[in-house]
CSV table of C-alpha atoms in Angstrom, one decimal:
chain,number,residue,atom,x,y,z
A,254,UNK,CA,7.6,-15.2,-0.9
A,255,UNK,CA,5.7,-17.2,1.7
A,256,UNK,CA,6.8,-17.5,5.7
A,257,UNK,CA,5.4,-20.2,7.4
A,258,UNK,CA,4.1,-19.2,10.7
A,259,UNK,CA,3.2,-21.1,13.8
A,260,UNK,CA,-0.4,-21.7,15.0
A,261,UNK,CA,-0.3,-18.9,17.7
A,262,UNK,CA,1.0,-16.3,15.1
A,263,UNK,CA,-1.3,-17.5,12.4
A,264,UNK,CA,-4.4,-17.4,14.5
A,265,UNK,CA,-3.4,-13.9,15.8
A,266,UNK,CA,-3.1,-12.6,12.1
A,267,UNK,CA,-6.4,-14.3,11.3
A,268,UNK,CA,-7.8,-12.5,14.2
A,269,UNK,CA,-6.6,-9.2,13.1
A,270,UNK,CA,-8.2,-9.9,9.6
A,271,UNK,CA,-11.8,-10.8,10.9
A,272,UNK,CA,-11.4,-7.6,13.0
A,273,UNK,CA,-10.7,-5.3,10.3
A,274,UNK,CA,-13.4,-7.1,7.9
A,275,UNK,CA,-16.0,-6.4,10.5
A,276,UNK,CA,-15.0,-2.8,10.9
A,277,UNK,CA,-15.2,-2.4,7.2
A,278,UNK,CA,-18.8,-4.0,7.4
A,279,UNK,CA,-20.0,-1.9,10.1
A,280,UNK,CA,-18.7,1.5,8.3
A,281,UNK,CA,-20.6,0.4,5.5
A,282,UNK,CA,-23.7,-0.3,7.7
A,283,UNK,CA,-23.1,3.1,9.5
A,284,UNK,CA,-23.2,5.1,6.1
A,285,UNK,CA,-26.0,3.2,4.9
A,286,UNK,CA,-28.1,4.2,7.7
A,287,UNK,CA,-26.9,7.8,7.4
A,288,UNK,CA,-28.3,7.9,3.7
A,289,UNK,CA,-31.4,6.2,4.7
A,290,UNK,CA,-32.1,8.9,7.2
A,291,UNK,CA,-31.9,11.3,4.3
A,292,UNK,CA,-28.0,12.4,5.0
A,293,UNK,CA,-27.0,11.7,1.4
A,294,UNK,CA,-23.4,12.4,0.2
A,295,UNK,CA,-24.6,15.6,-1.6
A,296,UNK,CA,-25.9,17.1,1.5
A,297,UNK,CA,-22.4,16.9,3.4
A,298,UNK,CA,-20.2,19.9,3.7
A,299,UNK,CA,-16.9,20.3,1.4
A,300,UNK,CA,-14.8,20.9,4.4
A,301,UNK,CA,-13.4,17.7,5.6
A,302,UNK,CA,-13.4,18.9,9.5
A,303,UNK,CA,-16.9,20.3,9.0
A,304,UNK,CA,-17.8,17.0,7.4
A,305,UNK,CA,-16.8,15.0,10.3
A,306,UNK,CA,-18.5,17.2,12.6
A,307,UNK,CA,-21.8,16.6,10.9
A,308,UNK,CA,-21.5,12.9,10.4
A,309,UNK,CA,-20.4,12.6,14.0
A,310,UNK,CA,-23.2,14.5,15.3
A,311,UNK,CA,-25.6,12.3,13.2
A,312,UNK,CA,-24.0,9.2,14.7
A,313,UNK,CA,-24.1,10.5,18.4
A,314,UNK,CA,-26.4,7.8,19.5
A,315,UNK,CA,-25.1,5.1,17.0
A,316,UNK,CA,-23.7,2.0,18.6
A,317,UNK,CA,-22.7,0.6,15.6
A,318,UNK,CA,-20.3,3.5,14.9
A,319,UNK,CA,-19.0,3.0,18.3
A,320,UNK,CA,-18.6,-0.5,17.7
A,321,UNK,CA,-16.8,0.5,14.4
A,322,UNK,CA,-14.6,2.8,16.0
A,323,UNK,CA,-13.4,0.3,18.9
A,324,UNK,CA,-12.5,-2.2,16.1
A,325,UNK,CA,-10.6,0.1,13.9
A,326,UNK,CA,-8.6,1.4,16.7
A,327,UNK,CA,-7.9,-2.1,18.0
A,328,UNK,CA,-6.7,-3.0,14.5
A,329,UNK,CA,-4.7,0.2,13.8
A,330,UNK,CA,-2.9,-0.7,16.9
A,331,UNK,CA,-2.5,-4.3,17.1
A,332,UNK,CA,-2.1,-5.5,13.5
A,333,UNK,CA,1.5,-4.9,13.4
A,334,UNK,CA,2.1,-5.9,16.9
A,335,UNK,CA,0.4,-9.2,15.9
A,336,UNK,CA,2.4,-9.7,12.8
A,337,UNK,CA,5.7,-9.1,14.9
A,338,UNK,CA,4.7,-11.7,17.4
A,339,UNK,CA,4.1,-14.1,14.8
A,340,UNK,CA,7.4,-13.3,13.4
A,341,UNK,CA,9.1,-13.7,16.8
A,342,UNK,CA,7.4,-17.1,17.1
A,343,UNK,CA,9.2,-18.7,14.1
A,344,UNK,CA,12.4,-16.1,14.1
A,345,UNK,CA,15.0,-18.7,15.1
A,346,UNK,CA,13.9,-20.9,12.0
A,347,UNK,CA,13.9,-18.2,9.5
A,348,UNK,CA,16.4,-15.7,9.9
A,349,UNK,CA,19.3,-17.7,8.3
A,350,UNK,CA,17.3,-18.1,4.9
A,351,UNK,CA,16.1,-14.5,5.1
A,352,UNK,CA,20.0,-13.3,5.4
A,353,UNK,CA,20.7,-15.8,2.8
A,354,UNK,CA,18.2,-14.5,0.2
A,355,UNK,CA,19.9,-11.1,0.3
A,356,UNK,CA,22.9,-12.6,-1.6
A,357,UNK,CA,22.4,-12.3,-5.3
A,358,UNK,CA,22.4,-10.2,-8.3
A,359,UNK,CA,20.3,-7.2,-6.8
A,360,UNK,CA,22.4,-4.7,-4.7
A,361,UNK,CA,21.5,-2.6,-1.8
A,362,UNK,CA,23.8,0.4,-0.7
A,363,UNK,CA,23.0,3.4,1.4
A,364,UNK,CA,23.5,6.8,-0.3
A,365,UNK,CA,26.6,8.4,1.5
A,366,UNK,CA,24.4,11.7,1.9
A,367,UNK,CA,21.5,10.1,3.1
A,368,UNK,CA,20.0,11.6,6.3
A,369,UNK,CA,16.7,10.2,7.5
A,370,UNK,CA,14.3,13.5,7.5
A,371,UNK,CA,11.9,13.9,10.1
A,372,UNK,CA,9.0,13.4,7.8
A,373,UNK,CA,10.0,10.0,8.0
A,374,UNK,CA,12.1,9.4,10.7
A,375,UNK,CA,9.3,10.9,13.3
A,376,UNK,CA,6.1,9.0,12.0
A,377,UNK,CA,5.3,5.6,12.9
A,378,UNK,CA,3.6,4.9,9.8
A,379,UNK,CA,0.6,2.5,9.8
A,380,UNK,CA,1.3,2.9,13.5
A,381,UNK,CA,4.1,0.4,13.5
A,382,UNK,CA,5.5,0.2,17.2
A,383,UNK,CA,8.8,2.1,17.2
A,384,UNK,CA,8.5,3.3,13.6
A,385,UNK,CA,8.8,1.7,9.9
A,386,UNK,CA,12.2,0.4,10.4
A,387,UNK,CA,12.3,-0.5,14.2
A,388,UNK,CA,12.4,-4.1,13.7
A,389,UNK,CA,15.4,-5.9,12.2
A,390,UNK,CA,13.2,-7.7,10.0
A,391,UNK,CA,10.3,-5.2,9.4
A,392,UNK,CA,10.7,-5.7,5.5
A,393,UNK,CA,9.9,-9.3,5.9
A,394,UNK,CA,7.2,-9.0,8.6
A,395,UNK,CA,5.4,-6.1,6.2
A,396,UNK,CA,5.8,-8.0,3.0
A,397,UNK,CA,5.3,-11.4,4.0
A,398,UNK,CA,2.8,-11.4,7.0
A,399,UNK,CA,0.9,-7.8,7.1
A,400,UNK,CA,1.0,-7.5,3.2
A,401,UNK,CA,0.5,-11.4,2.1
A,402,UNK,CA,-1.7,-12.5,5.2
A,403,UNK,CA,-3.7,-9.2,6.4
A,404,UNK,CA,-3.9,-6.5,3.7
A,405,UNK,CA,-4.7,-8.8,0.9
A,406,UNK,CA,-7.4,-10.4,2.9
A,407,UNK,CA,-8.8,-7.1,4.1
A,408,UNK,CA,-8.8,-5.1,1.0
A,409,UNK,CA,-8.8,-7.7,-1.8
A,410,UNK,CA,-8.2,-6.7,-5.3
A,411,UNK,CA,-5.6,-7.2,-8.1
A,412,UNK,CA,-2.6,-5.5,-6.6
A,413,UNK,CA,-0.4,-7.0,-9.2
A,414,UNK,CA,-2.6,-6.3,-12.1
A,415,UNK,CA,-3.3,-2.4,-10.6
A,416,UNK,CA,0.7,-1.9,-11.1
A,417,UNK,CA,1.0,-3.7,-14.4
A,418,UNK,CA,-1.8,-1.6,-15.7
A,419,UNK,CA,-0.4,1.4,-14.3
A,420,UNK,CA,2.8,0.8,-16.1
A,421,UNK,CA,1.0,0.0,-19.3
A,422,UNK,CA,-0.2,3.7,-19.6
A,423,UNK,CA,3.2,5.0,-20.6
A,424,UNK,CA,3.9,5.6,-24.6
A,425,UNK,CA,6.7,3.5,-25.2
A,426,UNK,CA,7.0,-0.5,-24.7
A,427,UNK,CA,10.8,-0.4,-24.1
A,428,UNK,CA,13.0,1.6,-21.7
A,429,UNK,CA,16.5,1.7,-21.0
A,430,UNK,CA,16.8,2.6,-17.4
A,431,UNK,CA,14.0,3.0,-14.9
A,432,UNK,CA,14.1,4.6,-11.3
A,433,UNK,CA,11.6,3.9,-8.9
A,434,UNK,CA,11.0,6.3,-6.0
A,435,UNK,CA,9.7,4.6,-2.9
A,436,UNK,CA,10.8,1.1,-4.0
A,437,UNK,CA,10.0,-0.1,-0.3
A,438,UNK,CA,9.6,-4.0,-0.4
A,439,UNK,CA,9.8,-4.4,-4.3
A,440,UNK,CA,6.2,-4.9,-5.2
A,441,UNK,CA,6.2,-2.2,-8.2
A,442,UNK,CA,9.8,-3.0,-8.7
A,443,UNK,CA,8.8,-6.4,-9.7
A,444,UNK,CA,6.0,-5.2,-11.8
A,445,UNK,CA,8.4,-2.9,-13.7
A,446,UNK,CA,10.9,-5.8,-14.4
A,447,UNK,CA,8.0,-7.9,-15.6
A,448,UNK,CA,6.6,-5.1,-17.9
A,449,UNK,CA,9.9,-3.9,-19.1
A,450,UNK,CA,12.2,-6.8,-19.0
A,451,UNK,CA,15.3,-5.2,-20.7
A,452,UNK,CA,15.3,-2.1,-18.4
A,453,UNK,CA,18.0,-1.5,-16.0
A,454,UNK,CA,15.9,-0.9,-12.7
A,455,UNK,CA,17.1,1.2,-9.9
A,456,UNK,CA,15.1,2.0,-6.6
A,457,UNK,CA,15.5,4.4,-3.8
A,458,UNK,CA,13.6,4.5,-0.5
A,459,UNK,CA,14.5,5.8,2.9
A,460,UNK,CA,13.8,2.7,4.6
A,461,UNK,CA,16.3,0.0,4.9
A,462,UNK,CA,14.4,-2.7,6.0
A,463,UNK,CA,11.8,-2.6,3.1
A,464,UNK,CA,14.6,-2.4,0.6
A,465,UNK,CA,16.5,-5.6,2.3
A,466,UNK,CA,13.2,-7.4,1.3
A,467,UNK,CA,13.1,-5.8,-2.2
A,468,UNK,CA,16.6,-7.2,-2.4
A,469,UNK,CA,15.6,-10.8,-1.2
A,470,UNK,CA,12.5,-10.3,-3.9
A,471,UNK,CA,14.8,-9.0,-6.7
A,472,UNK,CA,17.3,-11.8,-6.2
A,473,UNK,CA,14.7,-14.7,-5.9
A,474,UNK,CA,13.4,-13.6,-9.4
A,475,UNK,CA,17.2,-13.2,-10.8
A,476,UNK,CA,17.0,-9.3,-11.2
A,477,UNK,CA,20.1,-7.2,-10.9
A,478,UNK,CA,18.1,-4.1,-9.5
A,479,UNK,CA,20.2,-1.5,-8.0
A,480,UNK,CA,18.7,-0.4,-4.7
A,481,UNK,CA,19.9,2.6,-2.5
A,482,UNK,CA,18.7,3.9,0.9
A,483,UNK,CA,18.1,7.6,0.0
A,484,UNK,CA,15.3,10.2,-0.8
A,485,UNK,CA,13.4,10.5,-3.9
A,486,UNK,CA,13.7,14.3,-3.4
A,487,UNK,CA,17.5,14.1,-3.4
A,488,UNK,CA,19.2,11.2,-5.0
A,489,UNK,CA,22.3,13.2,-6.1
A,490,UNK,CA,22.3,10.8,-9.3
A,491,UNK,CA,23.3,12.2,-12.8
A,492,UNK,CA,21.3,14.5,-14.5
A,493,UNK,CA,19.3,13.0,-17.6
A,494,UNK,CA,20.5,9.5,-16.5
A,495,UNK,CA,17.1,7.7,-16.8
A,496,UNK,CA,14.4,7.7,-19.3
A,497,UNK,CA,11.4,6.7,-16.9
A,498,UNK,CA,11.0,7.8,-13.0
A,499,UNK,CA,7.9,6.4,-11.6
A,500,UNK,CA,6.5,5.4,-8.2
A,501,UNK,CA,3.4,3.6,-6.9
A,502,UNK,CA,1.1,4.1,-4.0
A,503,UNK,CA,3.9,6.1,-2.0
A,504,UNK,CA,3.0,9.7,-2.3
A,505,UNK,CA,0.6,9.6,0.4
A,506,UNK,CA,3.2,9.1,2.9
A,507,UNK,CA,4.7,12.4,1.9
A,508,UNK,CA,4.2,16.0,2.5
A,509,UNK,CA,3.2,18.2,-0.2
A,510,UNK,CA,6.5,19.7,-0.3
A,511,UNK,CA,8.2,16.7,-0.6
A,512,UNK,CA,5.8,15.4,-3.3
A,513,UNK,CA,6.5,18.7,-5.2
A,514,UNK,CA,10.3,18.1,-4.7
A,515,UNK,CA,9.9,14.6,-6.3
A,516,UNK,CA,8.4,16.0,-9.5
A,517,UNK,CA,11.4,18.4,-9.6
A,518,UNK,CA,13.9,15.7,-8.9
A,519,UNK,CA,12.2,13.6,-11.5
A,520,UNK,CA,12.6,16.3,-14.2
A,521,UNK,CA,16.2,16.4,-13.4
A,522,UNK,CA,16.9,13.1,-13.6
A,523,UNK,CA,15.0,12.1,-16.7
A,524,UNK,CA,16.4,12.5,-20.1
A,525,UNK,CA,14.7,14.9,-22.8
A,526,UNK,CA,11.7,12.8,-23.9
A,527,UNK,CA,12.0,10.8,-20.7
A,528,UNK,CA,8.8,10.0,-18.8
A,529,UNK,CA,7.3,10.4,-15.2
A,530,UNK,CA,4.8,8.0,-14.2
A,531,UNK,CA,3.5,8.6,-10.6
A,532,UNK,CA,0.4,6.3,-9.1
A,533,UNK,CA,-1.3,6.9,-6.0
A,534,UNK,CA,-4.6,6.9,-3.8
A,535,UNK,CA,-7.9,8.2,-5.1
A,536,UNK,CA,-8.0,12.4,-5.4
A,537,UNK,CA,-10.7,13.3,-2.8
A,538,UNK,CA,-12.1,15.6,-5.5
A,539,UNK,CA,-12.8,12.4,-7.6
A,540,UNK,CA,-14.7,10.7,-4.9
A,541,UNK,CA,-18.3,11.0,-3.2
A,542,UNK,CA,-18.0,12.6,0.1
A,543,UNK,CA,-18.9,9.7,2.3
A,544,UNK,CA,-16.0,7.7,0.3
A,545,UNK,CA,-13.4,10.5,0.6
A,546,UNK,CA,-14.3,10.9,4.4
A,547,UNK,CA,-13.9,7.1,4.8
A,548,UNK,CA,-10.4,7.2,3.6
A,549,UNK,CA,-9.6,10.2,5.7
A,550,UNK,CA,-10.9,8.4,8.6
A,551,UNK,CA,-8.8,5.4,8.2
A,552,UNK,CA,-5.9,7.8,7.6
A,553,UNK,CA,-6.5,9.8,10.9
A,554,UNK,CA,-6.6,6.9,12.8
A,555,UNK,CA,-4.2,4.5,11.2
A,556,UNK,CA,-0.9,6.6,11.0
A,557,UNK,CA,-1.3,8.3,7.8
A,558,UNK,CA,-0.5,12.1,8.5
A,559,UNK,CA,0.1,13.2,5.3
A,560,UNK,CA,-2.7,11.5,3.5
A,561,UNK,CA,-5.2,14.2,3.4
A,562,UNK,CA,-3.2,16.9,2.2
A,563,UNK,CA,-1.6,14.3,-0.4
A,564,UNK,CA,-5.0,13.1,-1.5
A,565,UNK,CA,-6.1,16.8,-1.8
A,566,UNK,CA,-3.1,17.6,-4.3
A,567,UNK,CA,-3.4,18.1,-8.2
A,568,UNK,CA,-0.5,16.0,-9.0
A,569,UNK,CA,-0.9,17.0,-13.1
A,570,UNK,CA,-0.7,20.8,-11.8
A,571,UNK,CA,2.4,19.8,-9.9
A,572,UNK,CA,3.9,18.0,-12.9
A,573,UNK,CA,3.5,20.9,-15.2
A,574,UNK,CA,5.0,23.4,-12.5
A,575,UNK,CA,8.0,21.3,-12.6
A,576,UNK,CA,8.3,21.6,-16.3
A,577,UNK,CA,6.6,18.4,-17.8
A,578,UNK,CA,4.5,18.7,-21.0
A,579,UNK,CA,1.8,16.3,-22.2
A,580,UNK,CA,0.7,15.7,-18.9
A,581,UNK,CA,-2.3,13.4,-18.1
A,582,UNK,CA,-3.7,12.8,-14.6
A,583,UNK,CA,-6.7,10.3,-14.2
A,584,UNK,CA,-7.9,7.4,-12.4
A,585,UNK,CA,-7.5,4.1,-14.1
A,586,UNK,CA,-11.0,3.0,-12.7
A,587,UNK,CA,-14.4,4.7,-11.8
A,588,UNK,CA,-13.3,5.1,-8.0
A,589,UNK,CA,-10.0,6.5,-9.1
A,590,UNK,CA,-7.3,3.9,-8.1
A,591,UNK,CA,-5.1,4.1,-8.9
A,592,UNK,CA,-4.9,7.6,-9.8
A,593,UNK,CA,-1.8,8.1,-12.1
A,594,UNK,CA,-0.2,11.4,-13.3
A,595,UNK,CA,2.2,11.1,-16.4
A,596,UNK,CA,4.3,13.7,-18.3
A,597,UNK,CA,7.0,14.0,-20.6
A,598,UNK,CA,10.4,16.1,-20.4
A,599,UNK,CA,10.5,18.3,-23.2
A,600,UNK,CA,12.8,16.9,-26.2
B,200,UNK,CA,-39.3,0.9,40.0
B,201,UNK,CA,-37.1,1.0,42.9
B,202,UNK,CA,-34.3,-1.8,43.4
B,203,UNK,CA,-34.3,-4.1,46.4
B,204,UNK,CA,-34.0,-2.7,49.8
B,205,UNK,CA,-30.2,-2.1,50.7
B,206,UNK,CA,-28.6,-4.3,53.6
B,207,UNK,CA,-26.8,-2.8,56.2
B,208,UNK,CA,-23.7,-5.2,55.2
B,209,UNK,CA,-23.9,-3.7,51.5
B,210,UNK,CA,-20.7,-1.5,50.7
B,211,UNK,CA,-21.3,2.0,49.7
B,212,UNK,CA,-22.3,2.7,45.9
B,213,UNK,CA,-19.5,3.4,43.8
B,214,UNK,CA,-18.2,3.4,40.3
B,215,UNK,CA,-14.3,1.8,40.0
B,216,UNK,CA,-13.6,3.0,36.5
B,217,UNK,CA,-14.0,6.5,35.5
B,218,UNK,CA,-15.4,7.2,31.8
B,219,UNK,CA,-11.8,7.8,30.3
B,220,UNK,CA,-11.3,4.0,31.1
B,221,UNK,CA,-14.2,2.7,29.3
B,222,UNK,CA,-12.2,2.5,25.6
B,223,UNK,CA,-9.7,0.6,27.9
B,224,UNK,CA,-12.0,-2.1,29.0
B,225,UNK,CA,-13.5,-2.3,25.2
B,226,UNK,CA,-9.9,-3.1,24.5
B,227,UNK,CA,-9.2,-5.7,27.1
B,228,UNK,CA,-12.6,-7.4,25.9
B,229,UNK,CA,-11.5,-7.5,22.5
B,230,UNK,CA,-7.9,-8.7,23.6
B,231,UNK,CA,-9.6,-11.7,25.6
B,232,UNK,CA,-11.6,-12.6,22.9
B,233,UNK,CA,-8.6,-12.7,20.4
B,234,UNK,CA,-6.8,-15.0,23.1
B,235,UNK,CA,-9.9,-17.5,23.4
B,236,UNK,CA,-9.8,-17.4,19.5
B,237,UNK,CA,-6.3,-18.2,19.3
B,238,UNK,CA,-6.9,-21.3,21.6
B,239,UNK,CA,-10.2,-22.2,20.0
B,240,UNK,CA,-8.3,-22.5,16.6
B,241,UNK,CA,-5.5,-24.4,18.3
B,242,UNK,CA,-7.9,-26.9,19.9
B,243,UNK,CA,-9.5,-27.4,16.9
B,244,UNK,CA,-6.5,-28.3,15.2
B,245,UNK,CA,-5.3,-30.4,18.0
B,246,UNK,CA,-8.4,-32.5,18.2
B,247,UNK,CA,-8.1,-33.0,14.3
B,248,UNK,CA,-4.5,-34.1,14.5
B,249,UNK,CA,-5.3,-36.5,17.3
B,250,UNK,CA,-8.4,-38.1,15.7
B,251,UNK,CA,-6.3,-38.9,12.7
B,252,UNK,CA,-4.0,-41.0,15.0
B,253,UNK,CA,-7.2,-42.5,16.3
B,254,UNK,CA,-6.9,-40.8,19.9
B,255,UNK,CA,-10.2,-39.5,21.5
B,256,UNK,CA,-8.7,-36.3,22.8
B,257,UNK,CA,-11.8,-35.1,24.6
B,258,UNK,CA,-12.0,-38.3,27.0
B,259,UNK,CA,-8.1,-38.2,27.4
B,260,UNK,CA,-8.3,-34.3,28.6
B,261,UNK,CA,-11.3,-35.2,31.0
B,262,UNK,CA,-9.2,-38.0,32.7
B,263,UNK,CA,-5.9,-36.0,33.0
B,264,UNK,CA,-4.6,-34.8,36.3
B,265,UNK,CA,-1.9,-32.3,36.2
B,266,UNK,CA,1.1,-33.2,38.1
B,267,UNK,CA,3.4,-30.2,39.7
B,268,UNK,CA,5.5,-29.5,36.7
B,269,UNK,CA,2.3,-29.2,34.3
B,270,UNK,CA,0.6,-27.1,37.0
B,271,UNK,CA,3.3,-24.8,37.3
B,272,UNK,CA,3.2,-24.4,33.3
B,273,UNK,CA,-0.5,-23.6,33.7
B,274,UNK,CA,0.4,-21.0,36.2
B,275,UNK,CA,2.8,-19.0,34.1
B,276,UNK,CA,0.7,-19.2,31.1
B,277,UNK,CA,-2.4,-17.7,33.4
B,278,UNK,CA,-0.3,-15.1,34.4
B,279,UNK,CA,0.7,-13.9,30.9
B,280,UNK,CA,-3.0,-13.9,30.1
B,281,UNK,CA,-3.9,-11.7,33.0
B,282,UNK,CA,-1.1,-9.4,32.2
B,283,UNK,CA,-2.6,-9.0,28.8
B,284,UNK,CA,-5.8,-7.7,30.8
B,285,UNK,CA,-3.8,-5.5,33.0
B,286,UNK,CA,-1.7,-3.9,30.0
B,287,UNK,CA,-5.2,-2.9,28.2
B,288,UNK,CA,-6.4,-1.4,31.6
B,289,UNK,CA,-3.3,0.7,31.8
B,290,UNK,CA,-2.8,-0.9,35.4
B,291,UNK,CA,1.1,-0.1,35.0
B,292,UNK,CA,0.7,3.4,33.9
């Protein structure tokens, strides 16, 4: 679902892409220079803060690192503003269509007990000005401009394939009712319906704006998704009423205590024999120390306050603690992305 | 190596920006480069569109003399660009 931008907005977003790609290239150059100087990954400290200290000490005179940092800071602060400005330029011509796209078989309601928790409401995720839900069309802005025109070019890969491969790991080929935590703008929800077309699909997310976009996506494909503004850790849906609970690339936006609560709530919601399948970013423990530092660097400066603690969690252990059995936790690629955890509620 | 002799009319040496403002200057430079890019993108497309219609835009532009209305529009756009720089320099804080 594309959004036609006007010239200024398109050029602004193109600039952000170029800046981010340049920052990434400079980052690779910086790491290569450190390795060439003999500071190989195995010589870096295990502790992340000490690692920063060693690396930044070695880069004290590096103009390349300064430029990388400046461009990184620019992108972190400005990519969302550029996307918003691009949207405002065409707003009058698109909002009627966006509103009409919310009409259809996919429903959206706010759970009556929902209160936005501070871990969500007090964070400007990805340094989104004013907060994740601040703009009235933030779902469309994020999905159709930031995701489609910025992230997909800065981090080329097979986003759809990653989601389908993740869903391909579960043992059964058919599920009756699937619940997605952190459904956001419906990217993974679409993959769920593609892979399990017979399943009734529910989604929950604290962001009204993202779910509005998910509703448009669901309607466009003719899906009768049931979407709820709420929290994965506190759905209050009927116990044992799902046979799969899943999530993709959301856990790094959550504090560890909430991640733990998600496993507990998934266990409660699943019928005996039901499957939990969560996928997220690589575990730091499965990466070399430069790679995990690179992730941490982006998290630190780009509005990801929970990334480090989340990426250092052992999801397999968390699943077992909640009662799941036959737990598997592994990466689907050599670089551990997506990192999945899968388990079953005992029969 | 010493520099040229100071003239009596030279102002006293000074550093206007303090070190904490250096990042803001860099941000301003990137912001200006971005605006330059937006215009380069626009102008390139404008030339293509006009060429497809048989108009030599470069010659037309050189021959163009802004009237008062166009000049006021240019003034407003220039002021907007200046505000971008001042915002980056935290001139309003």
